[in-house]
Amino acid sequence: MNRREIVLGPIVHVLGARPNFVKAAPVIGALRAAGAEQAVVHTGQHYDARMSEIFFDELGLPEPDVNLGVGSGGHAEQTAALMIGLEREFIGRSPALVIVYGDVNSTIAAALVAAKLHIPVAHVEAGLRSFDMTMPEEVNRRLTDQLSALCLVTSPEAVGHLADEGVPVSRAHFVGNPMIDTLLANLDAFDTERVRAEHGLPERYVLATMHRPANVDEPDTAAALVRHLHGVADLADLVIPVHPRGRANLLAAGLDAHDRVHILDPLGYIDFIAAVRGAAAVVTDSGGLQEETTILGVPCLTVRPNTERPITITHGTNRLVTFEEVVPGVRKVLESGARAGERRPPLWDGHAGPRIAEVIMEYLGE
């Protein structure tokens, strides 16, 4: 019996980490409006309630049909556990299509399993490239795009990257950025004053997030990073929600040993973006936060040698910095007081979800 002779099941969304939830919400909503049958598989890659469950509540996502509860582990261990659990789910559900998001281990695991079961894959946020193969995320996103029947692209340069790698143009669709759909849909909920009051934050602060392995995994590197973050705190209060990854190393290096460093537990989506919205500047190594600050007009300093989101650089809201450039960069932003304008990158207009749904429904109709 070939695939065309069996009754296909739902569209299955595979979600594993905070950025996946934010991107998936408008896609799930648009497909629901189009009448599609859907299922949500939460892999449990982010298993802390503040890193996952709260996002389902705040973003109006449906309760997951299953939570695989994979949790943390080394790349091989985690990816293997993901593949075992996802294979069982896909065989049981016989999806018409598997939708994956971003570049986490859940993404590549789902793409590999689906490809070997001859289930088509749609990759939301396809074509982004840092060209740094030392980053696990770069490996994940490149391989996922090669396995995907639909490459759903968030920024124009990504189409060229896919073409350079031999992805047929018929598989690439420039649809815009669903993460921005979620941001724009919740603008009225981002109450900076409430978050300041609840967490005892000052009127003027710099917000930081740090979790990349290259920045936090090695104790010596984490200690150097902390020295520069303390330098930022000498200029302005520093608010840092500490990601579970790297927490031990950063605290061991004395992150909390400065009077103007405010350490918070991970925040839910609404509170976190409200805190970002009120910041004088953001210092980060996150990918998605480079995009969110671009829309909010908050100057962003990205502590990485490269970015898979160069449109945030050319747009003028983001700048790549070394450890040594963090303090001078923050000082410059604080002295200028500059904020970005209202202009947005192409198709970052709040309607990516419906465009994605249209591409998917047309594909399934064929």
Short mmCIF file of N, CA and C in Angstrom, two decimals, residues 207-366:
data_model
loop_
_atom_site.label_atom_id
_atom_site.label_comp_id
_atom_site.label_asym_id
_atom_site.label_seq_id
_atom_site.Cartn_x
_atom_site.Cartn_y
_atom_site.Cartn_z
N LEU A 207 18.54 45.46 29.35
CA LEU A 207 18.14 44.06 29.53
C LEU A 207 19.11 43.15 28.80
N ALA A 208 19.48 42.03 29.43
CA ALA A 208 20.41 41.08 28.82
C ALA A 208 19.82 39.68 28.87
N THR A 209 20.12 38.88 27.85
CA THR A 209 19.85 37.44 27.87
C THR A 209 21.06 36.74 27.29
N MET A 210 21.50 35.67 27.93
CA MET A 210 22.68 34.94 27.48
C MET A 210 22.47 33.43 27.67
N HIS A 211 22.59 32.68 26.58
CA HIS A 211 22.44 31.23 26.72
C HIS A 211 23.22 30.42 25.69
N ARG A 212 23.87 31.06 24.72
CA ARG A 212 24.60 30.32 23.69
C ARG A 212 25.76 29.54 24.31
N PRO A 213 25.96 28.29 23.87
CA PRO A 213 27.07 27.50 24.41
C PRO A 213 28.41 28.21 24.35
N ALA A 214 28.68 28.91 23.24
CA ALA A 214 29.97 29.58 23.08
C ALA A 214 30.19 30.68 24.12
N ASN A 215 29.11 31.18 24.71
CA ASN A 215 29.21 32.26 25.69
C ASN A 215 29.14 31.80 27.14
N VAL A 216 28.46 30.68 27.40
CA VAL A 216 28.19 30.34 28.81
C VAL A 216 28.66 28.96 29.25
N ASP A 217 29.03 28.08 28.31
CA ASP A 217 29.33 26.69 28.71
C ASP A 217 30.68 26.53 29.40
N GLU A 218 31.68 27.31 28.98
CA GLU A 218 33.00 27.20 29.58
C GLU A 218 33.13 28.21 30.73
N PRO A 219 33.57 27.76 31.90
CA PRO A 219 33.65 28.67 33.05
C PRO A 219 34.50 29.92 32.79
N ASP A 220 35.62 29.78 32.10
CA ASP A 220 36.47 30.95 31.84
C ASP A 220 35.76 31.96 30.95
N THR A 221 35.06 31.46 29.94
CA THR A 221 34.33 32.35 29.04
C THR A 221 33.18 33.03 29.79
N ALA A 222 32.46 32.25 30.58
CA ALA A 222 31.35 32.81 31.36
C ALA A 222 31.87 33.89 32.31
N ALA A 223 33.05 33.67 32.90
CA ALA A 223 33.61 34.66 33.81
C ALA A 223 33.97 35.95 33.08
N ALA A 224 34.52 35.81 31.86
CA ALA A 224 34.84 37.01 31.07
C ALA A 224 33.57 37.76 30.70
N LEU A 225 32.53 37.02 30.33
CA LEU A 225 31.25 37.65 30.00
C LEU A 225 30.70 38.41 31.20
N VAL A 226 30.77 37.80 32.37
CA VAL A 226 30.26 38.45 33.58
C VAL A 226 31.00 39.75 33.85
N ARG A 227 32.31 39.78 33.64
CA ARG A 227 33.07 41.02 33.86
C ARG A 227 32.53 42.14 32.98
N HIS A 228 32.23 41.83 31.74
CA HIS A 228 31.72 42.86 30.83
C HIS A 228 30.27 43.24 31.16
N LEU A 229 29.49 42.28 31.62
CA LEU A 229 28.12 42.62 32.05
C LEU A 229 28.16 43.51 33.28
N HIS A 230 29.11 43.28 34.16
CA HIS A 230 29.28 44.19 35.30
C HIS A 230 29.67 45.59 34.82
N GLY A 231 30.45 45.63 33.74
CA GLY A 231 30.78 46.93 33.15
C GLY A 231 29.56 47.66 32.65
N VAL A 232 28.61 46.91 32.08
CA VAL A 232 27.33 47.52 31.67
C VAL A 232 26.58 48.03 32.89
N ALA A 233 26.59 47.24 33.96
CA ALA A 233 25.88 47.64 35.18
C ALA A 233 26.50 48.88 35.82
N ASP A 234 27.77 49.14 35.53
CA ASP A 234 28.37 50.40 36.00
C ASP A 234 27.74 51.61 35.31
N LEU A 235 27.18 51.38 34.12
CA LEU A 235 26.57 52.47 33.35
C LEU A 235 25.08 52.63 33.64
N ALA A 236 24.41 51.50 33.82
CA ALA A 236 22.95 51.50 34.06
C ALA A 236 22.57 50.18 34.70
N ASP A 237 21.44 50.16 35.38
CA ASP A 237 20.97 48.90 35.96
C ASP A 237 20.83 47.86 34.86
N LEU A 238 21.22 46.62 35.18
CA LEU A 238 21.18 45.53 34.22
C LEU A 238 20.17 44.50 34.69
N VAL A 239 19.17 44.23 33.87
CA VAL A 239 18.14 43.25 34.17
C VAL A 239 18.42 42.01 33.32
N ILE A 240 18.55 40.84 33.96
CA ILE A 240 18.89 39.64 33.21
C ILE A 240 18.06 38.45 33.69
N PRO A 241 17.02 38.08 32.92
CA PRO A 241 16.33 36.81 33.20
C PRO A 241 17.30 35.68 32.82
N VAL A 242 17.64 34.84 33.79
CA VAL A 242 18.70 33.86 33.56
C VAL A 242 18.12 32.55 33.04
N HIS A 243 18.55 32.20 31.84
CA HIS A 243 18.15 30.96 31.18
C HIS A 243 18.73 29.78 31.94
N PRO A 244 18.00 28.65 32.02
CA PRO A 244 18.57 27.48 32.72
C PRO A 244 19.94 27.08 32.19
N ARG A 245 20.14 27.20 30.87
CA ARG A 245 21.45 26.88 30.32
C ARG A 245 22.43 27.98 30.72
N GLY A 246 23.48 27.64 31.37
CA GLY A 246 24.49 28.60 31.74
C GLY A 246 24.29 29.25 33.08
N ARG A 247 23.14 28.98 33.73
CA ARG A 247 22.85 29.65 35.00
C ARG A 247 23.96 29.37 36.02
N ALA A 248 24.35 28.11 36.16
CA ALA A 248 25.35 27.75 37.17
C ALA A 248 26.67 28.45 36.91
N ASN A 249 27.11 28.45 35.64
CA ASN A 249 28.40 29.08 35.33
C ASN A 249 28.36 30.59 35.55
N LEU A 250 27.27 31.22 35.16
CA LEU A 250 27.18 32.67 35.31
C LEU A 250 27.14 33.07 36.79
N LEU A 251 26.40 32.33 37.59
CA LEU A 251 26.34 32.65 39.01
C LEU A 251 27.65 32.31 39.70
N ALA A 252 28.30 31.23 39.28
CA ALA A 252 29.60 30.88 39.86
C ALA A 252 30.64 31.95 39.56
N ALA A 253 30.46 32.63 38.41
CA ALA A 253 31.39 33.70 38.04
C ALA A 253 31.06 35.02 38.73
N GLY A 254 30.01 35.04 39.56
CA GLY A 254 29.70 36.23 40.33
C GLY A 254 28.75 37.19 39.65
N LEU A 255 27.88 36.70 38.78
CA LEU A 255 26.94 37.59 38.09
C LEU A 255 26.14 38.43 39.08
N ASP A 256 25.78 37.85 40.20
CA ASP A 256 24.94 38.55 41.17
C ASP A 256 25.75 39.38 42.17
N ALA A 257 27.04 39.55 41.92
CA ALA A 257 27.90 40.27 42.88
C ALA A 257 28.01 41.76 42.58
N HIS A 258 27.05 42.29 41.83
CA HIS A 258 27.03 43.72 41.51
C HIS A 258 25.69 44.28 41.95
N ASP A 259 25.71 45.39 42.65
CA ASP A 259 24.49 45.95 43.23
C ASP A 259 23.44 46.33 42.19
N ARG A 260 23.88 46.60 40.95
CA ARG A 260 22.93 47.07 39.93
C ARG A 260 22.57 45.98 38.92
N VAL A 261 22.88 44.73 39.26
CA VAL A 261 22.45 43.60 38.44
C VAL A 261 21.20 43.00 39.07
N HIS A 262 20.12 42.94 38.29
CA HIS A 262 18.84 42.39 38.75
C HIS A 262 18.62 41.05 38.07
N ILE A 263 18.81 39.96 38.80
CA ILE A 263 18.64 38.62 38.23
C ILE A 263 17.20 38.16 38.42
N LEU A 264 16.57 37.78 37.30
CA LEU A 264 15.20 37.29 37.33
C LEU A 264 15.17 35.84 36.88
N ASP A 265 14.18 35.10 37.33
CA ASP A 265 13.91 33.79 36.75
C ASP A 265 13.37 33.99 35.34
N PRO A 266 13.38 32.93 34.50
CA PRO A 266 12.79 33.08 33.16
C PRO A 266 11.36 33.61 33.24
N LEU A 267 11.04 34.49 32.33
CA LEU A 267 9.72 35.14 32.32
C LEU A 267 8.84 34.52 31.24
N GLY A 268 7.54 34.63 31.42
CA GLY A 268 6.61 34.27 30.36
C GLY A 268 6.74 35.25 29.19
N TYR A 269 6.09 34.93 28.09
CA TYR A 269 6.23 35.74 26.88
C TYR A 269 5.79 37.18 27.11
N ILE A 270 4.62 37.38 27.69
CA ILE A 270 4.07 38.73 27.84
C ILE A 270 4.98 39.57 28.73
N ASP A 271 5.38 39.04 29.87
CA ASP A 271 6.23 39.81 30.79
C ASP A 271 7.61 40.06 30.19
N PHE A 272 8.14 39.06 29.49
CA PHE A 272 9.48 39.23 28.93
C PHE A 272 9.50 40.33 27.87
N ILE A 273 8.56 40.28 26.93
CA ILE A 273 8.55 41.30 25.88
C ILE A 273 8.20 42.67 26.45
N ALA A 274 7.38 42.71 27.49
CA ALA A 274 7.12 43.99 28.16
C ALA A 274 8.40 44.55 28.74
N ALA A 275 9.23 43.69 29.32
CA ALA A 275 10.51 44.14 29.87
C ALA A 275 11.45 44.60 28.76
N VAL A 276 11.46 43.89 27.64
CA VAL A 276 12.27 44.29 26.49
C VAL A 276 11.80 45.65 25.97
N ARG A 277 10.51 45.82 25.88
CA ARG A 277 9.94 47.06 25.34
C ARG A 277 10.38 48.28 26.15
N GLY A 278 10.56 48.09 27.46
CA GLY A 278 10.92 49.21 28.31
C GLY A 278 12.40 49.43 28.46
N ALA A 279 13.22 48.58 27.85
CA ALA A 279 14.67 48.67 28.03
C ALA A 279 15.27 49.80 27.19
N ALA A 280 16.33 50.41 27.73
CA ALA A 280 17.07 51.41 26.96
C ALA A 280 17.90 50.74 25.88
N ALA A 281 18.30 49.49 26.13
CA ALA A 281 19.07 48.70 25.16
C ALA A 281 18.97 47.25 25.58
N VAL A 282 19.25 46.37 24.63
CA VAL A 282 19.27 44.93 24.89
C VAL A 282 20.63 44.39 24.50
N VAL A 283 21.19 43.54 25.38
CA VAL A 283 22.42 42.81 25.10
C VAL A 283 22.06 41.34 25.11
N THR A 284 22.33 40.63 24.02
CA THR A 284 21.80 39.27 23.90
C THR A 284 22.67 38.41 23.00
N ASP A 285 22.45 37.09 23.05
CA ASP A 285 23.00 36.19 22.04
C ASP A 285 21.86 35.38 21.41
N SER A 286 20.63 35.83 21.64
CA SER A 286 19.45 35.16 21.11
C SER A 286 19.24 35.49 19.63
N GLY A 287 18.60 34.59 18.92
CA GLY A 287 18.24 34.85 17.54
C GLY A 287 16.95 35.64 17.43
N GLY A 288 15.88 35.10 18.04
CA GLY A 288 14.58 35.74 17.92
C GLY A 288 14.52 37.12 18.51
N LEU A 289 15.27 37.36 19.57
CA LEU A 289 15.23 38.67 20.21
C LEU A 289 15.77 39.76 19.29
N GLN A 290 16.67 39.40 18.39
CA GLN A 290 17.14 40.37 17.39
C GLN A 290 15.97 40.86 16.53
N GLU A 291 15.02 39.97 16.25
CA GLU A 291 13.86 40.33 15.45
C GLU A 291 12.85 41.13 16.27
N GLU A 292 12.62 40.70 17.49
CA GLU A 292 11.63 41.37 18.32
C GLU A 292 12.05 42.81 18.65
N THR A 293 13.33 43.02 18.93
CA THR A 293 13.80 44.39 19.19
C THR A 293 13.71 45.25 17.94
N THR A 294 13.86 44.64 16.77
CA THR A 294 13.74 45.39 15.52
C THR A 294 12.36 46.01 15.39
N ILE A 295 11.33 45.25 15.73
CA ILE A 295 9.97 45.77 15.63
C ILE A 295 9.67 46.76 16.76
N LEU A 296 10.20 46.49 17.95
CA LEU A 296 9.94 47.37 19.09
C LEU A 296 10.78 48.64 19.07
N GLY A 297 11.78 48.69 18.20
CA GLY A 297 12.63 49.87 18.10
C GLY A 297 13.63 50.00 19.22
N VAL A 298 13.97 48.89 19.88
CA VAL A 298 14.92 48.91 20.98
C VAL A 298 16.31 48.56 20.44
N PRO A 299 17.32 49.40 20.66
CA PRO A 299 18.67 49.09 20.17
C PRO A 299 19.16 47.76 20.75
N CYS A 300 19.73 46.93 19.88
CA CYS A 300 20.15 45.58 20.27
C CYS A 300 21.63 45.39 19.96
N LEU A 301 22.37 44.88 20.93
CA LEU A 301 23.76 44.48 20.75
C LEU A 301 23.83 42.97 20.89
N THR A 302 24.22 42.29 19.83
CA THR A 302 24.23 40.83 19.80
C THR A 302 25.66 40.33 19.99
N VAL A 303 25.87 39.59 21.07
CA VAL A 303 27.22 39.14 21.45
C VAL A 303 27.51 37.82 20.73
N ARG A 304 27.78 37.96 19.45
CA ARG A 304 28.09 36.82 18.59
C ARG A 304 28.95 37.31 17.43
N PRO A 305 29.74 36.42 16.82
CA PRO A 305 30.53 36.83 15.67
C PRO A 305 29.74 36.87 14.38
N ASN A 306 28.50 36.35 14.40
CA ASN A 306 27.69 36.28 13.18
C ASN A 306 26.23 36.22 13.58
N THR A 307 25.36 36.39 12.60
CA THR A 307 23.93 36.24 12.84
C THR A 307 23.27 35.65 11.60
N GLU A 308 22.29 34.78 11.84
CA GLU A 308 21.48 34.25 10.75
C GLU A 308 20.34 35.19 10.40
N ARG A 309 20.29 36.34 11.05
CA ARG A 309 19.25 37.33 10.81
C ARG A 309 19.87 38.67 10.38
N PRO A 310 20.59 38.70 9.26
CA PRO A 310 21.29 39.92 8.86
C PRO A 310 20.35 41.08 8.55
N ILE A 311 19.09 40.78 8.30
CA ILE A 311 18.15 41.87 8.00
C ILE A 311 18.03 42.81 9.20
N THR A 312 18.28 42.29 10.42
CA THR A 312 18.22 43.17 11.59
C THR A 312 19.43 44.11 11.63
N ILE A 313 20.53 43.68 11.04
CA ILE A 313 21.72 44.53 10.95
C ILE A 313 21.51 45.63 9.92
N THR A 314 21.09 45.23 8.72
CA THR A 314 20.89 46.21 7.65
C THR A 314 19.74 47.16 7.98
N HIS A 315 18.82 46.71 8.81
CA HIS A 315 17.70 47.56 9.21
C HIS A 315 18.14 48.64 10.20
N GLY A 316 19.31 48.43 10.81
CA GLY A 316 19.86 49.45 11.69
C GLY A 316 19.49 49.32 13.15
N THR A 317 18.81 48.23 13.53
CA THR A 317 18.39 48.08 14.93
C THR A 317 19.30 47.16 15.72
N ASN A 318 20.19 46.44 15.05
CA ASN A 318 21.00 45.42 15.69
C ASN A 318 22.46 45.59 15.28
N ARG A 319 23.37 45.23 16.18
CA ARG A 319 24.80 45.32 15.90
C ARG A 319 25.50 44.13 16.55
N LEU A 320 26.39 43.48 15.81
CA LEU A 320 27.19 42.39 16.36
C LEU A 320 28.36 42.98 17.14
N VAL A 321 28.62 42.42 18.34
CA VAL A 321 29.70 42.93 19.17
C VAL A 321 30.48 41.78 19.80
N THR A 322 31.75 42.03 20.08
CA THR A 322 32.56 41.13 20.88
C THR A 322 32.35 41.46 22.36
N PHE A 323 32.91 40.64 23.23
CA PHE A 323 32.82 40.93 24.66
C PHE A 323 33.35 42.35 24.94
N GLU A 324 34.50 42.66 24.33
CA GLU A 324 35.16 43.94 24.61
C GLU A 324 34.36 45.13 24.09
N GLU A 325 33.48 44.90 23.12
CA GLU A 325 32.70 45.99 22.54
C GLU A 325 31.36 46.22 23.23
N VAL A 326 31.01 45.33 24.18
CA VAL A 326 29.70 45.45 24.82
C VAL A 326 29.55 46.76 25.58
N VAL A 327 30.49 47.06 26.47
CA VAL A 327 30.37 48.27 27.29
C VAL A 327 30.43 49.54 26.45
N PRO A 328 31.40 49.68 25.53
CA PRO A 328 31.37 50.89 24.69
C PRO A 328 30.10 51.00 23.86
N GLY A 329 29.60 49.86 23.38
CA GLY A 329 28.37 49.89 22.59
C GLY A 329 27.17 50.34 23.40
N VAL A 330 27.05 49.83 24.62
CA VAL A 330 25.95 50.25 25.49
C VAL A 330 26.09 51.73 25.85
N ARG A 331 27.31 52.15 26.15
CA ARG A 331 27.53 53.56 26.49
C ARG A 331 27.07 54.46 25.35
N LYS A 332 27.39 54.10 24.13
CA LYS A 332 27.00 54.91 22.97
C LYS A 332 25.48 55.00 22.86
N VAL A 333 24.81 53.87 23.04
CA VAL A 333 23.34 53.86 22.96
C VAL A 333 22.74 54.73 24.06
N LEU A 334 23.26 54.59 25.28
CA LEU A 334 22.70 55.35 26.41
C LEU A 334 22.92 56.84 26.23
N GLU A 335 24.08 57.20 25.69
CA GLU A 335 24.36 58.63 25.51
C GLU A 335 23.52 59.24 24.40
N SER A 336 23.25 58.45 23.36
CA SER A 336 22.47 58.99 22.23
C SER A 336 20.98 58.98 22.52
N GLY A 337 20.53 57.96 23.28
CA GLY A 337 19.10 57.84 23.57
C GLY A 337 18.27 57.53 22.33
N ALA A 338 18.92 57.05 21.28
CA ALA A 338 18.23 56.84 20.01
C ALA A 338 17.33 55.61 20.05
N ARG A 339 16.20 55.69 19.38
CA ARG A 339 15.31 54.55 19.17
C ARG A 339 15.07 54.43 17.67
N ALA A 340 14.82 53.21 17.23
CA ALA A 340 14.58 52.99 15.81
C ALA A 340 13.21 53.53 15.42
N GLY A 341 13.04 53.74 14.12
CA GLY A 341 11.78 54.25 13.61
C GLY A 341 10.73 53.17 13.44
N GLU A 342 9.66 53.50 12.74
CA GLU A 342 8.52 52.61 12.58
C GLU A 342 8.64 51.68 11.37
N ARG A 343 9.62 51.92 10.52
CA ARG A 343 9.75 51.10 9.30
C ARG A 343 10.05 49.65 9.66
N ARG A 344 9.38 48.72 8.96
CA ARG A 344 9.55 47.29 9.25
C ARG A 344 10.14 46.57 8.05
N PRO A 345 10.84 45.47 8.29
CA PRO A 345 11.33 44.65 7.17
C PRO A 345 10.17 44.12 6.33
N PRO A 346 10.43 43.72 5.09
CA PRO A 346 9.37 43.26 4.19
C PRO A 346 8.56 42.10 4.77
N LEU A 347 7.25 42.22 4.69
CA LEU A 347 6.28 41.22 5.12
C LEU A 347 6.30 40.93 6.62
N TRP A 348 6.95 41.77 7.40
CA TRP A 348 6.83 41.66 8.86
C TRP A 348 5.65 42.52 9.27
N ASP A 349 4.48 42.11 8.83
CA ASP A 349 3.29 42.95 8.90
C ASP A 349 2.16 42.36 9.73
N GLY A 350 2.40 41.21 10.37
CA GLY A 350 1.35 40.59 11.17
C GLY A 350 0.46 39.64 10.41
N HIS A 351 0.80 39.32 9.15
CA HIS A 351 -0.06 38.45 8.35
C HIS A 351 0.68 37.24 7.78
N ALA A 352 1.80 36.87 8.42
CA ALA A 352 2.54 35.70 7.96
C ALA A 352 1.75 34.41 8.17
N GLY A 353 1.05 34.32 9.30
CA GLY A 353 0.27 33.11 9.58
C GLY A 353 -0.71 32.76 8.47
N PRO A 354 -1.56 33.70 8.06
CA PRO A 354 -2.48 33.40 6.96
C PRO A 354 -1.76 33.06 5.65
N ARG A 355 -0.63 33.72 5.37
CA ARG A 355 0.10 33.38 4.14
C ARG A 355 0.65 31.95 4.21
N ILE A 356 1.15 31.56 5.38
CA ILE A 356 1.65 30.19 5.56
C ILE A 356 0.51 29.20 5.39
N ALA A 357 -0.63 29.49 5.99
CA ALA A 357 -1.78 28.60 5.88
C ALA A 357 -2.22 28.44 4.42
N GLU A 358 -2.18 29.53 3.68
CA GLU A 358 -2.57 29.46 2.26
C GLU A 358 -1.63 28.55 1.48
N VAL A 359 -0.31 28.69 1.70
CA VAL A 359 0.65 27.84 1.01
C VAL A 359 0.43 26.38 1.37
N ILE A 360 0.22 26.10 2.64
CA ILE A 360 0.05 24.72 3.10
C ILE A 360 -1.23 24.10 2.56
N MET A 361 -2.33 24.84 2.61
CA MET A 361 -3.60 24.28 2.12
C MET A 361 -3.55 24.05 0.62
N GLU A 362 -2.87 24.93 -0.10
CA GLU A 362 -2.71 24.71 -1.55
C GLU A 362 -1.87 23.48 -1.80
N TYR A 363 -0.79 23.31 -1.04
CA TYR A 363 0.07 22.14 -1.21
C TYR A 363 -0.70 20.85 -0.93
N LEU A 364 -1.46 20.81 0.16
CA LEU A 364 -2.20 19.61 0.49
C LEU A 364 -3.31 19.36 -0.51
N GLY A 365 -3.89 20.43 -1.07
CA GLY A 365 -4.92 20.26 -2.08
C GLY A 365 -4.40 19.62 -3.35
N GLU A 366 -3.12 19.86 -3.62
CA GLU A 366 -2.52 19.27 -4.82
C GLU A 366 -2.23 17.79 -4.63
#
